[in-house]
Structure formats: C-alpha cells, structure tokens
Amino acid sequence: MLRWIRQQLGFDPPHQSDTRTVYIANRFPQHGHYVPQRFADNRIISSKYTIWNFVPKNLFEQFRRIANFYFLIIFLVQLMIDTPTSPVTSGLPLFFVITVTAIKQGYEDWLRHKADNEVNGAPVFVVRSGSLVQTRSKNIRVGDIVRVAKDETFPADLVLLSSDRAEGTCHITTASLDGETNLKTHFAVPETAVSQSVSRLEALQAVVECQQPEADLYRFVGRITVTQQGEEIVRPLGPENLLLRGARLKNTKEIFGVAVYTGMESKMALNYKCKSQKRSAVEKSMNTFLIIYLGILLFEAILSTILKYAWQAEDRWNEPFYNQKTEQERNSSQILKFISDFLAFLVLYNFIIPISLYVTVEMQKFLGSFFIGWDLDLYHEESDQKAQVNTSDLNEELGQVEYVFTDKTGTLTENEMQFRECSINGIKYQEINGKLVPEGVMDDLPDGSIPCLIREEELFLKAVSLCHTVQISYDQIDGGFGDPFSLSHTGNGFTQMEYFASSPDEKALVEATKRMGVTFIGNNGEHMEIKTFGKSERYKLLHVLEFDADRRRMSVILETPSGEKVLFTKGAESAILPYTKSGELEKTRVHVDEFALKGLRTLVVACRHFSAEEYREVDRRLHEARTALQQREERLADVFSFIEQDLELLGATGVEDKLQDKVQETIEALRLAGIKVWVLTGDKHETAVSVSLSCGHFHRTMNILELVQQKSDNECAEQLRRLARRIKEDHVIQHGLVVDGASLSLALREHEKLFMEVCKNCSAVLCCRMAPLQKAKVVRLLKTSPEKPITLAIGDGANDVSMIQEAHVGIGIMGKEGRQAVRNSDYAIARFKFLAKLLLVHGHFYYIRIATLVQYFFYKNVCFITPQFLYQFFCLFSQQTLYDGVYLTLYNICFTSLPILVYSLFEQLVHPHVLQSKPALYRDISKNGMLSFKTFIYWTLLGFCHAFVFFFGSYILMGEDTTLMGNGQMFGNWTFGTLVFTVMVITVTLKLALETHFWTWMNHFVTWGSIAFYFIFSLFYGGIIWPFLHTQDMYFVFVQLLSSGSAWFAIIIIVTGCLFPDVLKKVLYRHLQPTNTQKSQLVETQQGSVSCLDSLCCVGPEGEEGPGVCVRLARLVERLMGRCAPPRADRSWSSSDPYFSNDRTILTLSPIEASHY
C-alpha cells in the first residue's frame, strides 16, 4: 500500500531501467536472486474521479476559478464578521453554481466509469497451468499468453506468437486507433509460429526484451530470445510483430500472443492525450472585464468606507442618541474597525461580479454546440458523416478567424488517386484502354491481345507491383480463409480480389499495373507473387525497408525466381534521383516536372542488383541494426542509406488527385470574408502551384513571388529584401508567395520579421515540401506575431496533427488518411466546402450571441448594485441594504437568467442564407469588435445611467412625499427598494428584448414569463409570514406597492425613460450610420422574410423536389421555433447558387429524426 501511495505521488516510479524483460507464460528463472519487475495491471482508467476523491478534487478544481474563489472569500467574510447581508445571499448562488457544475462533471465521469467497467470486465482467454482459462480483461498480467479469436479486439498490447496459419501471420485493422480501415499483416517469428496449440505454448521457453511503454503507435523496439534444445535463438521484434490494444483481428481464426504492455501502459491508453487547453478571445476579454469590475468594486468599497468615517467625524453622526455605542466598541482598534467596514462594503457590493456568468456561458457553449451536429448542410451523405464538436469552448472563435492554414492532399483534394502517366527509360507513357502506350502513339492493338513489352517496361511494371505494402482481401464463396496463393489458383476459391493500402497512391499504382497485365496476387510475409500476362512468378521477400518521413522513400529486397537479389525502391524525386548512378536521369527529371505542372503527384522508381557478397553484407548489417535495443532507429537509418545507393533509375509515375467539390467557391468566400488562406503541403513545388491555381487559391492575374531553393542565410535574406521591394513597387497588384521547406527553415532561423512582412502583404501563401513540425512552426509564427491574429488549421492526416493542435482552432477532415487529425481536432467535418458555413454562419452566430451575453451580464449587474451604492449616501453609509436578501439571491439565478440564455442559443442577426451569400458580413465581427473596450465602456456606462434613473427616478417620485397610498399610509425603505428592484427587473429584461432580432416562441415565453414570475413570486413571498425567517420585513410590502396607482405610474415612467433613448439611438444609427449587417437586415425585410418552407431542403422520396416531406419538416420546425410567418416573397435557390444551394435554418433535423416524419 505504501509503495502504491509513493508511486501515485511520483516518488517511486515503477520503471527503473530503459527496457523491460517479459518472461513468456511468467516462467521466471529459478536460479539466482531474480527480482521480478513491477508492471501495471490491465485496467483501463479514463475516469477523472473516484467515489473517495470526487468532492475534494472537484471542489479544488472549481475554486481555482477566480470568480468562484472570490465568492467563497466573500461568503467566509460574511460568516466571520457582522455584515449587512446574510451569508445566504452569497452562499446560495455559490452553492448553486458549484452544485450544477459538480453534477454535470460527476455525471460525465460516471459515464466514463461505466465504459471502463464494461471494457475491464470483458471476458478473455488466457493460457495458465497448461490449459485455456477464461478470465476478465482486467486480470491479464504482463507475460500472460492470451488467445484472441476472429473479429475480437486485442485486450492488451501483445507480441504475436502464433496464429492458425502455418507461417504465423494474421490480418488486423486499426480503425479504432488511427482510423485506417485497410488490412495490415502482422508476423510471428518462425521459432514461435509453430506453437499453435496450448500444450506447445506452455512448453515454450522464451523471453521478450523491449523498450518501456511509449505513445508512438508505429514504433516498437524489442527482441525475443527462444531457447530450443539448449540453444538460444535471438530474433528482432518491430511494429509488425506487435498487436495493439483496441485493434481488431480479421480474416484469421485465432492467434496467441504474449502481453507486453497492459492497462494504462498500453499504447492506446498512452494516446489518451490531454490536449492543451485552448482559450478563446472572448474568454480572455471576459477575464479582463472581470478584473476591471473587481477594480470598480474595490473603488466603491474604499470610497464608501472613507466617506463613512468622514461623515462620522461629527459627533452627532458618530454616536446619535438612538444608536449609542457600547464600551467595547468605543475602545476597539480604529484599524480593525476600518478593515471590518471595508469588508462589509465589499460584501454589500459584491454582486457587481456576476457569479452565474460562468455557468451561463458553459451552458450556452455546451447546448449551442449541438446545432453544428444537427445542421444538415454539414452532413455528408455519401460517407454518412456529420460534423463533430470535440471542444465546445471555442464556438465563438469560429467567428474571429483571420488566417486559415490548410493541408492540400485529402483536404482540398479527394485523396482518391487515379493513375494518369508514367515515364519509363526516358519515354513518356499513357494508359489507354488498360494498355501502356508511348505518348503520341495511338492504341492500335485489338482488344484482348497481349501487348509486347520491352525489358525496361516490364521491369518498371514489376517494380511498381512489388514495391509496396498493399494487402489483398478475398471474398470467398465458402467463407474460409487460407493461403492467398492457393486461393489465387482456384477457380471457385474467391469471387473478388480487392486491394487495401494505407497510402492511396500505392493502391492506385498496383491497380494500374493490374490493368496493364502485371497483377499482384498476394504476400504471405515470406513470398510475393505476381502474374505477368497470366504467367505466375513468385519472389521471396527478404527485407522491407519501411517508409519514413525523413527518407521519403520505401524499398523491398527480393529474391527473383532465378535466384538473383534485387532492391526495388520508390519515393519522392528529391529522395531518389540524387542516389541514382544510371538511367535516363535528365529526361526523367523533365518528365517529373511536366507531371507536376499538370497537378499530378509524382513518384520515382529505381532498382539495384546485389551480388552474393554484397547481399551478405546487407543482410548482416540489417540484422545487427534490427536486433539492437539501443538507438535502433539511428542504426537502421544508417543501414538504409548504405543500401539505397548506386541505384538504376527505372522511371516515374504521375497520379492524379482530383479536387473536392466547391473548393474554389469556398476559398473565394473566405477571401471575401477577409480571411487569408495559406496552403501548407508536402508536395513538390510545381504540383502545389498547379493545384493552388486550379482551386482558386492563386489567381491567374496574381503576381506569384517565389522563395525557393535558398542555400544560405545571406541568400535567403537578400531574396526576401528583393520580394519586399517588389511588393512595395507593385502595391496595386495582388501577390502570392511560394515557399519551400528548406527556404522556410532559413527564413525562420534569422529573418522572421522580414519573412512575416512579406507574407502579410501577400493575398495568398503556398508552402510546399513541408515537414509536419514546420507546419506547426508557421502557424506559431503567425499566432505569436504582434497583431495576435486568430488562426485556424484544417487537415486530414497524422502529419497535420501538430498544426491542428498549434492553431487557435483546429479542424479535422474525416478523410482517407485515418482519424488522427479528427481525434486531435476541436471540430471535425467531412469536406472542405463545409468550412464556409462553419465560419460564416455558425461562427458569426456564436460570436454575436456570446459577445452580447457577456456584455449584458455585466450591464445587468451594474444596474443591480449601483442603486445599492447610491443608497448609502442617504443612510449615512450605515451599510443598510436596499434590497431584501431573497431578491439579492435570486436576481441572477431566477429573475434574469433564462432570457439571456435563450437569446444566446437562438439569436440570428440575419438569415443564414444572407450570411453565406454575402461573406463580407463576416468582417463586421472580426477582431473581437463586439467585445472591444469601446463597446464594453458603452454597456458599462449604460448600466450606470439606467441605475441612476432607477434610483433617482424612484426617489424623486416618492422620496419627498411617501404618502402614495390612497388612505394616506406611508411607504418605508423596503417599499422604496422593492420599487427600484421591480423597475430594474422589467428594464433589463426589456433591454434584452430590444437587442433580440430573432424571436421564437421560446424567447417570448422566457421574456414575458420572467417578468410574470417575478411578480407572482413577490406576491407569494410577501403574502405569507414565513416562520423560518428571522425578520418579516417584506410582509405585504409588494401587495401594498402594487395597490398604489402612483407606483404603477412610476414603473411605467422610469422604464420608458430608460429605454426610449436606446430606441432613439438604434433608429438614428440604423438610418445615419448603418453597418453592413444592418443594411442586409433592411434588404431582407424589404424583399420579404424567408419562410421555414424556403429554408428547408425540399427533397422528395426519389431525390426530386416535392412539397410532402418539406411541409412536414417545416411544420415541425414551426412548432419548435415559432419563427415562420406567411412568406411575402417567393425565394427559390437554383443548383447554380455559388454557395450551398440547400440552405437551411441553423436548427435542422438529423436524418434519423427526419425519417420519422
């Protein structure tokens, strides 16, 4: 127990060495003083709390918030000293806020506990004591041999020992880990692959040595030592031998594996990454405003304390006859009395800080985020994917974006590759009717005839069909799965052969060679088989040199049917051409550049033939590097460089990746909205420029500037100065900048300011040949520049994760490169075109809603507490409260909370269609305009002005003559305070009604319902003598107030006097200085409002327009929203609309809900 506590506190880390030793079947050595290592159990813990630490841990986290901690201090002060208000006035709102937040967080954690228990209690089979034993997943220990059956998930990270296949291979999918749905082949070492029964596994004597746990899914360094007949055989272990927890077994009956990483040490658990907390600009402004209001609070408290002692300098006010001091009060310390009075005033005015602001903002963000998922315009029907919100804290940030950084492949393009052209031995070829034809030559071969390929062409096609990691899935009639080679030779063993690849390029190339007559048949880990025009050839697979981002190439070493050892390699031209010694180098380079200018993705293919002596050296060095436990990656990199040289150039391929739908319109809409778009891609210069031109990122009339192929700092600096001068000279022309990765590194090293100056004066920037970390550096450079612009990064692959996490807002595309980007993003959408509506509509709405919410909260609290401050001037600063304690408590919780919450969920300044068709409206809210200091001062001064009118209006109307009752009965201070409070509740509620542009039945209900609730509650509260209250000050006060005609007159006059200037200001500004948004509102009003019928997508059962479904949906939305009015204008949108033709209201139905109507 003590050791566990020390581990939890971090004093006793469980792992002391860099490696771990795992004894298979936990057969520990019997000799010597062996001390077994301690490993984590197999429980997965994603929950945050336990039943024991929930209360203290949750309270600690909540009181780390400044506002909560502040109110806790105020509450404690009320308990410790004699204050004018009851501790309940601060304690109850604080308790409400803390309780609501704790319930929400507790419920979310309970769901996590429930999911954990389900996973940890799943049944598994483990080999123990010579038999197969069923147990729970949480009971698996490191060293246990686990059996996993077909379609089951792996319960821990296992090293594969054997499978039902003789060669010890199995197929898995890692969709739940990285989103890749292709089949991956994993291998067992030959010495353990033969142990296919429980008895043989029990007799297996083997030890696994591997690295300590790390989060990288694609890295595993280890070795296995198998003892056979007294001889120790050492084999390397890599990622291809490790079965990750969460992956699923496919096309294999069963496997046995030894657990090496369990529970929270498994790679899946280590990837439960706590992303760094992103804070929106609105939240930062809110915190700034809170500090300002804290300053106002301290000023009012200090001023009141000073004025109290200044007033009491006269004896008649210091100790009046009706309030004689006790002897203890006369002898008490003046400093302590001053501090006590200061704290009392602090308590009296503390409600100027709105505690419920945080809860309301959290609820608004949480509930508001559902609208993104519900929006059918963001639903992609083909892939059945809707928009996801992973972080609701940044909703309003979508309305503040100034820079968009986007990946190209899979984000702007479809990531669906189609083979177009290739270059073989310096000659360009095209595919025509499934045949390889030299450029300029027509396909004159009759259909069905076998083309005659020359040696270079055949070698090139064989290299392309063998140098890859493609897997094959066979759909079989009999349902069994055996050796793919045997299947390929049977006429009825399968119905269809389908290729799966982690890279779409590889799949497109293998499919292309198949059409041309060189068909890849299968790979069983030891052999690869192809058919060349029907003739079968089997190659022995000796080594695979895996692709990595540094080398930018991958290779295979094969033994041909004739016994020759050959290396096939493919990769980027910059990674292959420098290492070639023969072949048509210059012609191929020209062809690669031509392919790139057409926007094709290029790969260069080469080979190398080994002599017997050369191969022995290669094999020895590879074995040494792969069995090394220390610095394995560095050693392998050196060996790969040694092998991949002196290459013979075979040719190059050109694969097309077509643009996604409406990319050009989306980029143009973002540009009109004032958002600069940067494209960051790993593609070569010519390919990237061609795609940028085709997608509208670069215009044909744009002056393209280049910062590429810079070799030194001085050369880079000089080029940047030339570009800066050119921009100043041609300031009328739009400029686009192209930068490559090498030049970018030089520019960021010494010349950041000059580089930024050039970039900011360019309308569009394209960065090519970018490494993943360089993408993040570019985003960070813009993010931390003096202007502090709001940045958004969007991508679809693992190489975009660092960029997505670095930007203020990260958006993942649900593409074909896995789900890493989606898992690490704040929002996820299926297509790039959805970005326009996400920013221009949702971002616009979220920002205006929460900006108004924040300003309104501060305004209504100034209105609330300023009359309390003014009242002290009339009561000798005696700390007498103006309002009853119940009103103090319920003002923010009940009387004024719901209208602003509903407003912040449904408000729309203009119709969504208008926002999309006029992207320039996005500029009206840019740079946090609605939360600027000027706007903040306006709302604050408005609150003070209204508070003065509340107080002095009531004072003038009833201060001098308090006989407002018909029978001559006088009003007291509680009646005066209740009058001020009544006027205030009505005014602040109607003020929000004036700010509301989009009225639903819900707005009407909470607006008028809040006012009605206040009157009903006050009548009920003041009409009964409550036995548990110490005083009955409010008894019958409200009834008397409402029975006075003068009081009703005062309420009407004061409310009108407060709101009339606001109405006048709005009318004058709208007609004299209208904003673009107000102009759009005016145009929309003149043309006729868009009905719900128009704003829904009217699609009939078979895709044709028809009113049936539309009318039913419209009526449902009418019932929900209450917005629809009879249409005054018939507005129809054609399919040629530049932005989304199927425009709908923000609150739309999901496909599931729609199917019920």
Short mmCIF file of N, CA, C and O in Angstrom, two decimals, residues 38 63 279 332 367 384 392-393 418 422 501 512 666 790 796 831 992 1002-1003 1039 1062 1122 1140:
data_model
loop_
_atom_site.label_atom_id
_atom_site.label_comp_id
_atom_site.label_asym_id
_atom_site.label_seq_id
_atom_site.Cartn_x
_atom_site.Cartn_y
_atom_site.Cartn_z
N ARG A 38 7.96 -4.77 -11.68
CA ARG A 38 6.54 -4.49 -11.40
C ARG A 38 5.93 -3.79 -12.61
O ARG A 38 6.48 -2.82 -13.12
N PHE A 63 -12.72 25.82 -7.43
CA PHE A 63 -12.29 27.04 -6.74
C PHE A 63 -10.98 27.58 -7.29
O PHE A 63 -10.48 28.60 -6.83
N ARG A 279 -7.95 28.71 -25.12
CA ARG A 279 -8.87 29.72 -24.59
C ARG A 279 -9.24 30.67 -25.71
O ARG A 279 -8.38 31.12 -26.46
N SER A 332 -12.35 49.74 20.77
CA SER A 332 -11.79 48.84 19.75
C SER A 332 -10.84 49.60 18.82
O SER A 332 -10.91 50.83 18.70
N LEU A 367 -24.81 23.61 -24.97
CA LEU A 367 -26.06 23.41 -25.71
C LEU A 367 -25.93 23.92 -27.14
O LEU A 367 -26.44 23.30 -28.08
N ASP A 384 -21.89 9.25 -44.95
CA ASP A 384 -22.75 9.18 -43.76
C ASP A 384 -22.04 9.76 -42.54
O ASP A 384 -22.00 9.16 -41.47
N SER A 392 -16.36 22.37 -27.24
CA SER A 392 -17.38 23.42 -27.35
C SER A 392 -16.89 24.76 -26.81
O SER A 392 -17.56 25.78 -26.97
N ASP A 393 -15.70 24.80 -26.18
CA ASP A 393 -15.19 26.04 -25.60
C ASP A 393 -14.80 27.07 -26.65
O ASP A 393 -14.58 28.23 -26.33
N GLN A 418 -5.83 8.40 -59.16
CA GLN A 418 -6.06 7.74 -60.44
C GLN A 418 -4.78 7.85 -61.26
O GLN A 418 -4.26 8.95 -61.49
N CYS A 422 3.17 7.93 -66.95
CA CYS A 422 4.42 7.48 -66.35
C CYS A 422 5.56 7.72 -67.33
O CYS A 422 5.33 7.97 -68.53
N ALA A 501 -4.71 -0.49 -48.94
CA ALA A 501 -3.41 0.14 -48.70
C ALA A 501 -3.58 1.34 -47.80
O ALA A 501 -4.60 2.03 -47.84
N ALA A 512 -3.27 -0.03 -61.32
CA ALA A 512 -2.89 0.33 -62.69
C ALA A 512 -2.06 -0.78 -63.34
O ALA A 512 -2.30 -1.16 -64.49
N THR A 666 -15.41 27.97 -51.98
CA THR A 666 -15.17 28.11 -50.54
C THR A 666 -13.99 29.04 -50.27
O THR A 666 -14.06 29.93 -49.42
N ILE A 790 -6.21 35.52 -35.01
CA ILE A 790 -6.81 34.22 -34.69
C ILE A 790 -6.57 33.29 -35.88
O ILE A 790 -6.89 33.63 -37.02
N ASP A 796 -6.30 16.52 -42.69
CA ASP A 796 -6.96 15.22 -42.58
C ASP A 796 -6.03 14.10 -42.15
O ASP A 796 -6.48 12.98 -41.90
N ARG A 831 -15.99 17.46 -45.39
CA ARG A 831 -15.47 18.08 -46.62
C ARG A 831 -15.03 19.51 -46.35
O ARG A 831 -15.56 20.20 -45.48
N LEU A 992 -32.99 43.50 -23.15
CA LEU A 992 -32.58 42.35 -23.94
C LEU A 992 -33.57 42.11 -25.07
O LEU A 992 -33.18 41.70 -26.17
N MET A 1002 -39.99 30.48 -27.78
CA MET A 1002 -39.22 30.30 -26.56
C MET A 1002 -38.75 31.65 -26.01
O MET A 1002 -38.74 31.87 -24.80
N ASN A 1003 -38.34 32.56 -26.93
CA ASN A 1003 -37.96 33.90 -26.49
C ASN A 1003 -39.14 34.61 -25.82
O ASN A 1003 -38.98 35.24 -24.76
N VAL A 1039 -47.58 43.74 -2.09
CA VAL A 1039 -49.03 43.92 -2.30
C VAL A 1039 -49.39 45.40 -2.18
O VAL A 1039 -50.15 45.95 -3.00
N ASP A 1062 -32.45 54.45 -25.79
CA ASP A 1062 -31.87 53.31 -26.51
C ASP A 1062 -32.56 53.11 -27.86
O ASP A 1062 -31.89 52.89 -28.88
N GLY A 1122 -41.23 28.52 -33.81
CA GLY A 1122 -42.23 29.58 -33.82
C GLY A 1122 -41.84 30.76 -34.67
O GLY A 1122 -42.33 31.86 -34.50
N PHE A 1140 -23.87 27.22 -50.92
CA PHE A 1140 -24.63 25.99 -50.82
C PHE A 1140 -26.10 26.19 -51.16
O PHE A 1140 -26.80 26.97 -50.55
#
